[in-house]
GROMACS .gro file of C-alpha atoms in nm:
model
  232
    1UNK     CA    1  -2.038   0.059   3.769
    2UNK     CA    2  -2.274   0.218   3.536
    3UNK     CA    3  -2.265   0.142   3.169
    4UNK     CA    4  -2.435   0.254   2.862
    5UNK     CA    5  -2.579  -0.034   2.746
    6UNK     CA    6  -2.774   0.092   2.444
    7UNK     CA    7  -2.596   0.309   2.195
    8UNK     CA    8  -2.748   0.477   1.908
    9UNK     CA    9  -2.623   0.414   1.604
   10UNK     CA   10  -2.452   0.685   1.511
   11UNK     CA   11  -2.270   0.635   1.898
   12UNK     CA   12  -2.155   0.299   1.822
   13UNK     CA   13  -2.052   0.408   1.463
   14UNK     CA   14  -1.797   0.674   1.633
   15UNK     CA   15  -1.679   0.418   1.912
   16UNK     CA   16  -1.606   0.186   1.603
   17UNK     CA   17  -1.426   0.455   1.440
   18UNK     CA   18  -1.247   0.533   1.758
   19UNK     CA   19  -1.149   0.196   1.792
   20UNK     CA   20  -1.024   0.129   1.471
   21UNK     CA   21  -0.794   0.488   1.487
   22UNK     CA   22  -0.624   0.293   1.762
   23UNK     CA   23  -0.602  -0.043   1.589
   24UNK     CA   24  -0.838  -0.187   1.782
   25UNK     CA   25  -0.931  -0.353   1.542
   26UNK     CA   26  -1.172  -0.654   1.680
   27UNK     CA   27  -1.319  -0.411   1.931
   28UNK     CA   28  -1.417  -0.197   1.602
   29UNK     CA   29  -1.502  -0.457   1.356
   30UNK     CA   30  -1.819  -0.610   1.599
   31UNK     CA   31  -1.954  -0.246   1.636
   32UNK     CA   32  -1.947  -0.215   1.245
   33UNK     CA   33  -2.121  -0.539   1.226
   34UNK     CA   34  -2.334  -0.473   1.478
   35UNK     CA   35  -2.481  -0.152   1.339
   36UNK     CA   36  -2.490  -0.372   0.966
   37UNK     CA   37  -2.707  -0.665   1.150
   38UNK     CA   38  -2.978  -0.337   1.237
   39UNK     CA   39  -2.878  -0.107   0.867
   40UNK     CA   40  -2.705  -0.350   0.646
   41UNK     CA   41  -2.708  -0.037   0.429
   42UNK     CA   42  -2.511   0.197   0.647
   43UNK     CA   43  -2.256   0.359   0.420
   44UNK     CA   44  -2.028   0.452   0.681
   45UNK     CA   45  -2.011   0.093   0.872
   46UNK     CA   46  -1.983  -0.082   0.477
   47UNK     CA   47  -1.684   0.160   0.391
   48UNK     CA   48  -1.459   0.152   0.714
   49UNK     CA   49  -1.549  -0.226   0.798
   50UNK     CA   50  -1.457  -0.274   0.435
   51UNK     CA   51  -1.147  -0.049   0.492
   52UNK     CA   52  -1.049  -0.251   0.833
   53UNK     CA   53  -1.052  -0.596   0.668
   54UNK     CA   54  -0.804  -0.473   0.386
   55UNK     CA   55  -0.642  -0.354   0.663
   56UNK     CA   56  -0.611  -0.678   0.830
   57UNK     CA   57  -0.544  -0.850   0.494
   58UNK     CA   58  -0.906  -0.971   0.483
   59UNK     CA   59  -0.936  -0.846   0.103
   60UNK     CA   60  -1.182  -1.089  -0.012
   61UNK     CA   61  -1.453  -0.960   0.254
   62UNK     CA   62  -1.334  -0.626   0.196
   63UNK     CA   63  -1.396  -0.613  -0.157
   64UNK     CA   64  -1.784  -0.731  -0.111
   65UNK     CA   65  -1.824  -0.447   0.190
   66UNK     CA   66  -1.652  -0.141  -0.034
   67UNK     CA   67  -1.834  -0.238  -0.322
   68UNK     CA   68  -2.136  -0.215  -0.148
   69UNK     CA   69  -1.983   0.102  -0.035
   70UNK     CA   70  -1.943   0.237  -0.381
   71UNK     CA   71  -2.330   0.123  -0.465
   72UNK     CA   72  -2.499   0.296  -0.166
   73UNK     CA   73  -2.238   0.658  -0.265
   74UNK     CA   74  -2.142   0.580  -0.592
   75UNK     CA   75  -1.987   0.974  -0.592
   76UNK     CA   76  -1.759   0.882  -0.265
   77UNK     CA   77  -1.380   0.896  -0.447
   78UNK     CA   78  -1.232   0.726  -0.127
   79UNK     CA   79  -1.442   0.406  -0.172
   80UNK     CA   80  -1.399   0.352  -0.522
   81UNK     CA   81  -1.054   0.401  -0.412
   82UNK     CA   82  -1.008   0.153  -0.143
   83UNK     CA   83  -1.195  -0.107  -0.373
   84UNK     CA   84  -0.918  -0.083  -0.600
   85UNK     CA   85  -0.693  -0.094  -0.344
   86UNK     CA   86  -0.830  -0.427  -0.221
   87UNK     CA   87  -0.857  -0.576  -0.578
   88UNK     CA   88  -0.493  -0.436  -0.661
   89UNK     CA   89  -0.395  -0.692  -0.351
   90UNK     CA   90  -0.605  -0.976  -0.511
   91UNK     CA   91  -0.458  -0.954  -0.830
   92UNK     CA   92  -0.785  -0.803  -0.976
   93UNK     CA   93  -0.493  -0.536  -1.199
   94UNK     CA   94  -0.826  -0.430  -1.444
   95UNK     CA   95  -1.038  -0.366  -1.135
   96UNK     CA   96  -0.855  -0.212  -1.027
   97UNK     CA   97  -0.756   0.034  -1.320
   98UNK     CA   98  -1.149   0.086  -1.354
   99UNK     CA   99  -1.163   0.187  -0.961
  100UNK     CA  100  -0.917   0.426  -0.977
  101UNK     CA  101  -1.014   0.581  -1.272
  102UNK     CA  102  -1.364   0.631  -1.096
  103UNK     CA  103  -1.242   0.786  -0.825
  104UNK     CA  104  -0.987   1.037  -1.004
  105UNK     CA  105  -1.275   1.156  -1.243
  106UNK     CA  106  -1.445   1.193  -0.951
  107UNK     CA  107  -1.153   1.401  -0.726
  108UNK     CA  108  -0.884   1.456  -0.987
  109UNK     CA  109  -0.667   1.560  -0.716
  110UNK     CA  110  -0.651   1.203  -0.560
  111UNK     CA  111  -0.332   1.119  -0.491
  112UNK     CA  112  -0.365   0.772  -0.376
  113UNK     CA  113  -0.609   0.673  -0.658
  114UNK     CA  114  -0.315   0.809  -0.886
  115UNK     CA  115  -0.061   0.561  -0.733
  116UNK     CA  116  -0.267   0.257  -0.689
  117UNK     CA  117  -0.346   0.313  -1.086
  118UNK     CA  118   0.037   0.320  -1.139
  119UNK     CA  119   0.083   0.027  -0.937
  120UNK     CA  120  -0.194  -0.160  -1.157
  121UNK     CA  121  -0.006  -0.071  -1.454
  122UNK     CA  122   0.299  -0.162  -1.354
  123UNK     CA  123   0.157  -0.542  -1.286
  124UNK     CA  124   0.017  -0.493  -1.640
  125UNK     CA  125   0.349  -0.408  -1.785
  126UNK     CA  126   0.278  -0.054  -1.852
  127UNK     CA  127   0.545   0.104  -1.713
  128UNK     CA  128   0.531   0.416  -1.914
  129UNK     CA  129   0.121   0.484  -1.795
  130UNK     CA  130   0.300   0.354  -1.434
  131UNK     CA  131   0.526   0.668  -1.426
  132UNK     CA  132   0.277   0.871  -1.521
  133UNK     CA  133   0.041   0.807  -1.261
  134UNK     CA  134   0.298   0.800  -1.014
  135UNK     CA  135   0.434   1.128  -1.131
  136UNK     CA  136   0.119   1.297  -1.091
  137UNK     CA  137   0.043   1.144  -0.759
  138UNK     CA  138   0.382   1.278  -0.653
  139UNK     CA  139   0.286   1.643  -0.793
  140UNK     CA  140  -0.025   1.607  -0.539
  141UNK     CA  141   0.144   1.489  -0.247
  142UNK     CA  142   0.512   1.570  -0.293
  143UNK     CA  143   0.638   1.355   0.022
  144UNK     CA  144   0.415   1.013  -0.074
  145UNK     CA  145   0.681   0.739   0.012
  146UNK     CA  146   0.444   0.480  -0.142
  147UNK     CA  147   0.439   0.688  -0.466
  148UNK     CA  148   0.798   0.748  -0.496
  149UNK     CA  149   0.839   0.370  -0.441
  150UNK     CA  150   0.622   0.249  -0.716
  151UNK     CA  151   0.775   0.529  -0.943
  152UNK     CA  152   1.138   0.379  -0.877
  153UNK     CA  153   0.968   0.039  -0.976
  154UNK     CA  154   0.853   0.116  -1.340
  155UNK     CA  155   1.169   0.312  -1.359
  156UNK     CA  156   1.373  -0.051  -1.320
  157UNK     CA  157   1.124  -0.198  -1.556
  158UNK     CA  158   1.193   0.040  -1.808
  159UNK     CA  159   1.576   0.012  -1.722
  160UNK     CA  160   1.608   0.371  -1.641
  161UNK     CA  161   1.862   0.300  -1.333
  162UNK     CA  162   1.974   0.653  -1.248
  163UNK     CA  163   1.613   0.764  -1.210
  164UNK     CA  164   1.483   0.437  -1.027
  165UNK     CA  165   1.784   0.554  -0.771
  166UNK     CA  166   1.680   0.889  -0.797
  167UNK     CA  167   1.315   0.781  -0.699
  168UNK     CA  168   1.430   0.561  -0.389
  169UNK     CA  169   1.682   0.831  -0.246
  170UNK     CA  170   1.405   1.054  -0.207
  171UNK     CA  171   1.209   0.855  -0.037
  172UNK     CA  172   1.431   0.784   0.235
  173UNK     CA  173   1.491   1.107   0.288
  174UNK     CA  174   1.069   1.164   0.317
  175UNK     CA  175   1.113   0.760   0.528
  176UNK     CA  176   1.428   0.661   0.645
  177UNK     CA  177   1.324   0.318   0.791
  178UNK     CA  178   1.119   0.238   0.441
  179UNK     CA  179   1.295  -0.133   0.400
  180UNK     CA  180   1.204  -0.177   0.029
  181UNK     CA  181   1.359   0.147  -0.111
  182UNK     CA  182   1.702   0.005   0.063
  183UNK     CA  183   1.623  -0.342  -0.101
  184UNK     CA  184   1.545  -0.197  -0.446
  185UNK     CA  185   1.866  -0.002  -0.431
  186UNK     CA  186   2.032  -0.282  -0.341
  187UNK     CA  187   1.889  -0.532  -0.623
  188UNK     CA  188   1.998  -0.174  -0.872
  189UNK     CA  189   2.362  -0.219  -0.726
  190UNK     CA  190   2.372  -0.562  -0.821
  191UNK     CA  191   2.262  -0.526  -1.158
  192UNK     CA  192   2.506  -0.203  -1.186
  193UNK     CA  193   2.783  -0.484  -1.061
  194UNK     CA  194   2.847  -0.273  -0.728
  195UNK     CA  195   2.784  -0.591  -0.493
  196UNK     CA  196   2.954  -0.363  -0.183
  197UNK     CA  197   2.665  -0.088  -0.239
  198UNK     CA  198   2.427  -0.381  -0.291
  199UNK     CA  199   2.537  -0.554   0.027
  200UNK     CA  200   2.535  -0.228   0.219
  201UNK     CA  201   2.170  -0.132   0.105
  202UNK     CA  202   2.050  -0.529   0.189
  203UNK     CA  203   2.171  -0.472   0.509
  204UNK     CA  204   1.978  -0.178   0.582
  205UNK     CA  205   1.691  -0.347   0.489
  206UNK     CA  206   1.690  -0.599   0.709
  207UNK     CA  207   1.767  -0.362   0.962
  208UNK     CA  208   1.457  -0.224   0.976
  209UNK     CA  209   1.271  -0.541   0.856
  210UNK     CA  210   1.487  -0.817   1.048
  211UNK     CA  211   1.215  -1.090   1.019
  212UNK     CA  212   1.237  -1.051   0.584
  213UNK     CA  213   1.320  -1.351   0.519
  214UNK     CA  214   1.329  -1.217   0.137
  215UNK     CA  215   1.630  -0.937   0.206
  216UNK     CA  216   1.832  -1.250   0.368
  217UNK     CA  217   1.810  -1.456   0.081
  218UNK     CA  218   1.944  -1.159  -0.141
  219UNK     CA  219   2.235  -1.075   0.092
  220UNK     CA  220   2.341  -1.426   0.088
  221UNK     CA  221   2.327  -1.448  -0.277
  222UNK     CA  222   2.573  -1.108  -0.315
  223UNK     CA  223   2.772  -1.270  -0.034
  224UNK     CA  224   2.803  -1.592  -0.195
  225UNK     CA  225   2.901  -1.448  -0.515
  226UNK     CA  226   3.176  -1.245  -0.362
  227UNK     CA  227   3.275  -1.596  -0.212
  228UNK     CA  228   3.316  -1.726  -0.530
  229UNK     CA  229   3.494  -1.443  -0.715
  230UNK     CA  230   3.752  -1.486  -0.389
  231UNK     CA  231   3.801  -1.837  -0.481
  232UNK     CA  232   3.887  -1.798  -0.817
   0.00000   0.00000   0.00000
């Protein structure tokens, strides 16, 4: 069995990126590392290595490879991006606001920098900037479930119900099986006082995310509370 033993660089750079396309995700991450060990400044093996760890919920290590990323293209929108997107998940909200920002004033037409800036300013407590963001990355990309989602979120904050609903009905319509816009119109039910809407959407949550421990708690607490309204 012949095999090629010794790839260029730019060969093992597309296996990796092969790889990683089909989540193969070790396979993929020792072919980035291996072409970093020969270039440590290969843009292309800093940026989707970086990418793959967030991926794989590996944020600290992706955050040092994408901003590397960002120093060796500092005009590359999707890697100012992803930084923020990794920072976002580390709780790194002003990072993450100055990412974004980078990358929109680079591409202004980038959706997903436009909805991890709303999700930053939602964590800040700006829920009106939140909208915005959201708003516009939804004018972009007009069937962004992610988007919709964190719109219906600063819509709750703000205590705009009707549009929070709004928000979440679209997106099932764009995602059907999208567990957290069936939670989050649940939790709006049971602050509306409609516990058998609320119980309904928990349910259809967990059935598309039966392992949530989270949704089960909620159910119980509706069902407990019906319990106890029955017993009085």
């Amino acid at each position: 069995m012949n095999e090629k033993k010794n790839l260029t660089i730019k060969e093992t750079f597309t296996l990796a990126i092969q790889n990683q396309q089909k989540k193969n995700f070790k396979i993929a991450e020792d072919l980035y590392k291996k072409i970093l060990k020969t270039n440590p400044n290969h843009f292309g093996s800093n940026f989707y290595l970086g990418t793959l760890l967030a991926q794989t919920q590996r944020f600290k290590l992706a955050k040092l490879l994408l901003y590397k990323a960002t120093q060796i293209k500092p005009n590359y929108a999707a890697a100012h991006n992803n930084l923020g997107a990794a920072l976002k998940e580390l709780g790194e909200y002003q990072e993450t606001i100055n990412c974004c920002q980078k990358a929109i004033q680079i591409d202004p037409n980038y959706a997903d920098a436009y909805n991890n800036l709303g999700a930053a300013l939602k964590e800040l407590g700006e829920y009106e900037g939140s909208v915005s963001c959201c708003q516009k990355a939804i004018r972009i990309n007009p069937n962004y479930p992610d988007a919709y989602n964190n719109l219906g979120l600063a819509f709750q904050e703000l205590g705009e119900m009707q549009q929070a609903i709004n928000c979440y009905q679209k997106l099932i319509q764009i995602q059907s099986n999208h567990a957290d816009a069936h939670y989050n119109l649940g939790r709006i039910y049971v602050a509306l006082g409609n516990i058998q809407k609320a119980i309904n959407y928990y349910q259809e949550a967990l059935k598309h995310e039966p392992e949530n421990l989270f949704y089960y708690y909620h159910l119980n607490d509706v069902n407990n509370e019906i319990l106890n309204l029955n017993l009085k």
